[in-house]
Coordinates of C-alpha atoms in Angstrom, one line a residue:
M1 CA 105.9 115.6 98.2
D2 CA 103.5 115.2 95.5
R3 CA 100.1 113.1 95.7
E4 CA 101.5 110.4 93.4
G5 CA 104.5 109.9 95.1
A6 CA 102.3 109.4 98.6
P7 CA 103.4 106.0 100.4
Y8 CA 100.5 103.3 100.3
L9 CA 100.4 104.4 95.4
R10 CA 104.0 103.2 95.7
I11 CA 103.4 99.8 97.1
V12 CA 100.3 99.5 95.0
E13 CA 102.2 99.6 92.7
E14 CA 104.7 97.3 93.6
L15 CA 102.5 94.7 94.5
R16 CA 100.8 95.5 90.8
R17 CA 103.4 94.3 89.0
R18 CA 104.2 91.5 91.0
I19 CA 100.5 90.4 90.2
A20 CA 101.0 91.3 86.6
A21 CA 104.3 89.4 86.7
G22 CA 102.5 86.2 88.1
E23 CA 104.2 86.3 91.4
L24 CA 101.6 86.5 92.9
A25 CA 99.1 84.3 91.4
A26 CA 94.7 84.7 91.4
G27 CA 93.6 83.2 95.2
D28 CA 97.2 84.0 95.9
R29 CA 97.2 85.7 99.5
L30 CA 98.3 89.4 99.3
P31 CA 100.4 90.6 102.5
S32 CA 98.4 91.0 105.1
T33 CA 98.9 95.2 106.1
R34 CA 100.6 94.2 109.6
Q35 CA 103.5 92.3 106.6
I36 CA 102.9 95.1 105.1
V37 CA 103.5 97.5 107.4
Q38 CA 106.4 95.2 108.5
E39 CA 108.2 94.7 104.7
W40 CA 107.9 98.7 104.0
E41 CA 107.9 100.9 107.4
V42 CA 104.3 102.5 107.3
A43 CA 101.0 102.9 108.8
M44 CA 98.7 100.9 110.1
A45 CA 96.5 103.3 108.5
T46 CA 98.1 103.8 105.6
A47 CA 98.9 99.8 104.6
S48 CA 95.0 98.9 105.1
K49 CA 94.5 101.3 102.4
V50 CA 96.8 99.6 100.1
L51 CA 94.7 97.1 99.6
S52 CA 92.0 98.4 99.8
R53 CA 93.1 101.2 97.1
L54 CA 93.7 97.2 95.2
Q55 CA 90.1 96.1 96.0
E56 CA 89.0 99.4 94.3
E57 CA 91.0 98.3 91.0
G58 CA 89.6 94.7 90.9
L59 CA 93.2 93.5 92.0
A60 CA 91.8 91.5 95.0
R61 CA 89.0 91.0 96.9
A62 CA 88.7 90.2 100.6
V63 CA 87.7 86.1 101.5
P64 CA 86.4 85.3 105.5
G65 CA 89.1 83.5 107.8
V66 CA 91.1 84.1 104.5
G67 CA 92.1 87.1 104.0
T68 CA 92.7 89.9 100.9
V69 CA 93.3 87.4 97.4
V70 CA 93.9 88.4 94.5
A71 CA 91.3 88.4 92.5
G72 CA 90.4 85.8 88.8
R73 CA 89.9 82.2 91.0
E74 CA 87.5 80.8 90.9
A75 CA 87.3 78.6 93.8
V76 CA 87.9 82.2 96.1
A77 CA 83.7 82.7 95.9
R78 CA 83.0 86.3 97.1
T79 CA 81.4 86.7 100.3
H80 CA 77.5 84.9 100.0
V81 CA 74.6 87.1 99.9
Q82 CA 73.1 85.0 103.0
D83 CA 76.4 85.9 104.7
L84 CA 75.7 89.3 104.8
T85 CA 74.8 90.9 108.2
R86 CA 74.9 94.7 109.4
Q87 CA 76.7 95.0 111.7
R88 CA 79.5 93.0 109.5
I89 CA 77.5 96.0 106.6
V90 CA 78.9 98.8 108.9
R91 CA 82.2 97.0 110.6
A92 CA 83.6 97.4 107.4
A93 CA 82.2 100.6 106.6
I94 CA 84.2 102.2 110.1
R95 CA 87.6 100.3 108.7
V96 CA 87.2 101.9 105.1
A97 CA 86.6 106.0 107.5
D98 CA 89.1 104.7 109.7
G99 CA 91.8 104.8 106.7
E100 CA 91.0 106.1 104.3
G101 CA 88.4 109.0 106.4
L102 CA 84.4 109.7 105.9
A103 CA 84.5 110.7 102.2
A104 CA 85.5 107.6 100.8
V105 CA 82.6 105.4 102.7
S106 CA 80.3 105.1 99.7
M107 CA 77.8 101.2 100.0
R108 CA 79.7 100.5 96.5
R109 CA 83.4 100.9 98.6
V110 CA 81.7 99.2 101.0
S111 CA 81.1 96.1 99.1
T112 CA 84.3 96.3 97.3
E113 CA 85.1 95.9 101.7
L114 CA 83.1 92.9 101.7
G115 CA 83.1 90.6 98.4
A116 CA 79.9 91.6 97.9
S117 CA 77.8 93.6 95.1
A118 CA 76.6 96.8 96.1
M119 CA 72.9 95.8 95.7
S120 CA 73.2 93.1 98.4
L121 CA 74.2 95.7 100.9
Y122 CA 70.8 98.0 100.5
R123 CA 69.1 94.1 102.4
H124 CA 70.5 96.2 105.5
V125 CA 71.0 99.4 105.5
A126 CA 68.4 101.7 104.3
G127 CA 72.0 104.1 102.7
K128 CA 74.6 105.9 103.2
D129 CA 72.6 108.6 105.4
E130 CA 71.4 104.8 107.6
L131 CA 75.0 104.2 107.2
I132 CA 77.5 106.3 108.8
H133 CA 74.3 106.5 111.2
L134 CA 74.7 103.3 112.4
M135 CA 78.5 104.0 112.4
A136 CA 79.1 106.3 114.9
D137 CA 76.4 104.8 117.5
A138 CA 79.0 101.4 116.7
V139 CA 82.3 103.4 117.5
Y140 CA 80.4 105.3 120.9
G141 CA 78.5 102.1 122.2
D142 CA 82.8 100.2 121.8
D143 CA 83.4 102.7 124.5
P144 CA 80.3 103.3 127.1
P145 CA 80.8 105.1 130.3
P146 CA 82.3 103.6 133.2
E147 CA 79.8 102.3 135.6
R148 CA 82.0 104.1 138.3
V149 CA 82.3 107.2 138.1
P150 CA 83.5 110.0 140.4
R151 CA 81.9 112.3 142.8
G152 CA 82.0 116.1 141.9
W153 CA 80.8 117.8 138.6
R154 CA 83.8 118.8 137.3
E155 CA 85.5 115.9 137.5
Q156 CA 83.0 113.9 136.2
L157 CA 82.6 116.4 132.8
E158 CA 86.3 116.2 132.3
L159 CA 86.3 112.4 132.1
A160 CA 83.4 112.4 130.6
L161 CA 84.7 114.4 128.0
R162 CA 88.3 113.1 127.4
Q163 CA 86.4 109.8 126.6
Q164 CA 84.9 111.9 123.7
W165 CA 88.3 113.2 122.7
R166 CA 89.8 109.3 122.5
I167 CA 86.4 108.2 120.7
Y168 CA 87.7 111.3 118.2
R169 CA 91.0 110.7 118.1
R170 CA 90.4 106.7 117.3
H171 CA 87.5 107.4 114.3
S172 CA 88.7 111.0 113.0
W173 CA 86.1 110.9 110.6
L174 CA 83.2 110.9 113.6
A175 CA 84.0 114.5 113.9
R176 CA 82.0 115.1 110.7
A177 CA 79.7 112.4 111.5
V178 CA 77.7 114.1 113.8
S179 CA 76.0 117.0 114.0
L180 CA 75.1 119.3 116.7
T181 CA 72.0 121.7 115.0
R182 CA 70.3 118.8 113.1
P183 CA 71.2 115.7 115.5
E184 CA 70.7 112.2 115.1
F185 CA 69.9 110.1 117.6
V186 CA 72.7 108.0 117.9
P187 CA 71.3 106.2 121.1
N188 CA 75.1 105.5 122.0
G189 CA 75.9 109.2 122.6
M190 CA 72.7 110.1 123.1
A191 CA 74.6 107.6 126.0
H192 CA 77.3 109.6 126.7
T193 CA 74.8 113.1 127.1
D194 CA 72.9 111.8 129.4
R195 CA 76.3 111.4 130.8
L196 CA 77.2 115.1 131.1
L197 CA 73.8 116.7 132.1
R198 CA 73.9 114.2 135.1
A199 CA 76.6 115.4 136.1
L200 CA 75.2 119.0 136.2
D201 CA 72.4 118.0 137.7
G202 CA 71.7 119.2 140.9
V203 CA 74.9 121.5 141.3
G204 CA 72.0 125.3 140.5
L205 CA 71.3 125.0 137.6
D206 CA 68.1 125.5 135.4
A207 CA 67.4 123.9 131.8
N208 CA 68.4 125.4 129.9
A209 CA 71.7 126.6 131.7
M210 CA 72.7 122.6 131.9
M211 CA 72.0 122.4 127.9
H212 CA 73.7 125.4 127.1
A213 CA 76.0 123.9 129.1
V214 CA 76.3 120.2 127.7
L215 CA 76.4 121.3 124.6
S216 CA 79.0 123.9 124.4
L217 CA 81.1 121.7 125.3
L218 CA 80.4 119.1 123.4
S219 CA 80.7 122.1 120.9
Y220 CA 83.8 122.4 121.6
V221 CA 85.3 119.0 121.8
R222 CA 84.1 118.2 118.7
G223 CA 85.5 121.4 116.7
A224 CA 89.0 120.5 118.2
A225 CA 88.2 117.2 116.8
V226 CA 87.4 118.7 113.6
S227 CA 91.5 118.7 111.9
L228 CA 92.1 115.3 113.5
E229 CA 90.7 113.5 110.5
A230 CA 93.0 116.0 108.0
E231 CA 96.0 115.6 110.4
E232 CA 95.8 111.6 109.6
Q233 CA 95.4 112.0 106.1
A234 CA 97.9 114.3 106.1
R235 CA 99.8 111.4 107.0
T236 CA 98.9 108.1 105.2
E237 CA 99.2 110.1 101.9
T238 CA 102.9 111.8 103.1
G239 CA 104.4 109.9 105.4
I240 CA 105.2 112.7 106.3
T241 CA 104.5 114.2 110.6
D242 CA 103.7 117.0 112.3
D243 CA 107.0 117.6 112.8
D244 CA 108.9 117.1 109.7
W245 CA 106.6 118.7 108.3
M246 CA 106.8 122.1 110.1
R247 CA 111.0 121.9 110.3
E248 CA 111.0 121.3 106.6
R249 CA 109.3 125.3 106.5
E250 CA 111.9 126.8 109.1
A251 CA 113.3 128.6 106.1
E252 CA 110.1 129.7 104.6
L253 CA 108.4 130.9 108.5
G254 CA 111.3 132.7 109.0
T255 CA 110.9 134.6 106.4
L256 CA 108.3 136.0 107.1
F257 CA 108.6 136.7 110.4
A258 CA 111.7 138.0 109.7
S259 CA 109.3 140.4 106.9
G260 CA 107.9 142.2 110.6
A261 CA 104.4 141.8 109.6
Y262 CA 103.8 139.5 112.5
P263 CA 105.7 141.2 115.5
T264 CA 103.5 139.1 118.3
L265 CA 103.2 135.4 116.2
A266 CA 107.4 135.7 116.1
K267 CA 107.7 136.5 119.6
V268 CA 105.8 134.1 121.1
V269 CA 106.7 131.5 118.6
E270 CA 110.3 132.1 118.9
Q271 CA 110.4 131.1 122.6
P272 CA 111.6 128.4 123.8
G273 CA 109.5 125.3 125.5
L274 CA 106.8 126.2 122.9
D275 CA 105.5 122.6 123.5
L276 CA 101.9 123.0 121.0
D277 CA 100.5 120.1 119.5
L278 CA 96.6 119.3 118.5
D279 CA 96.0 116.7 122.9
S280 CA 97.9 119.9 124.4
V281 CA 95.5 122.8 122.8
F282 CA 92.5 120.3 123.6
E283 CA 93.3 119.8 127.2
F284 CA 94.2 124.0 127.6
G285 CA 91.1 124.5 126.4
L286 CA 89.4 121.9 128.0
R287 CA 90.6 123.0 131.2
R288 CA 89.1 126.7 130.2
Q289 CA 86.0 126.3 130.0
L290 CA 85.8 124.1 132.9
D291 CA 86.8 127.5 134.8
G292 CA 84.2 129.8 133.2
L293 CA 81.5 126.7 134.5
A294 CA 82.7 126.3 137.4
V295 CA 82.4 130.0 137.7
L296 CA 78.0 129.6 136.6
V297 CA 77.9 127.1 138.4
A298 CA 78.6 129.5 141.6
R299 CA 76.7 131.9 140.9
A300 CA 73.8 129.1 140.8
R301 CA 74.9 128.2 144.2
G302 CA 74.7 131.5 145.1
G303 CA 72.0 132.2 144.4
R304 CA 72.3 134.6 141.3
R305 CA 71.5 134.3 138.2
D306 CA 73.0 136.2 134.8

């Protein structure tokens, strides 16, 4: 399916038609995301993208406490500058990123989401870089470390790393918003890192080994999560699930395997019972990472140094 045939664009076109025909007049409420999901049987992210696109085109505006309405009616005022807060700006940016990806986030795009001028946002946020920093801090803070943790170091790490994976799952843009080589000091993110270090404190590793172990684990989770945003965007824009995508390419894959150029890959892929997705890859890799770390911990407790 080409980009112009994406489900959200077809819905945008239909709502444009209704506005042009007068079926939806200036000031009328547009269908909510939930109504779009029900009427067109699309994902919530697709519905959000529909309303965002109409706002970008100037056909709609968001009215706090009301919803998204057709633009052009004087009685429907844009959000007043005094109603803006840093928290509202950050939450609007997160909605944009969740629905359309990190690349869609800009001061202008977020101002459209809020029904405010782009310049008014700069009174609360210095620019896009600070906004992304605040977004990352907010989503980490939405899922803080639990107060009660298991006793064993491995169990503590498993709990913490799976929680990070869930955060990435909910906010697929986050993996591209954070860096481990040039980290931003995100307080709520640092709390998660501190938790990982705490799990390894006292198991026999020195500070250098502890930090390398934690950064290796964080790099693994982030690396596994990098594919999430592209995968979610592909599903949103095409309406095609991962399984459907693979089924459409079975003939092409069969031709490639029949060439004999990839004998081992063909043998493995064609085995019955193969079950592969990003979650299973993450779980497999996490266990193997921790298996390796367990060997290092055992050596450290035995007084051996690598």
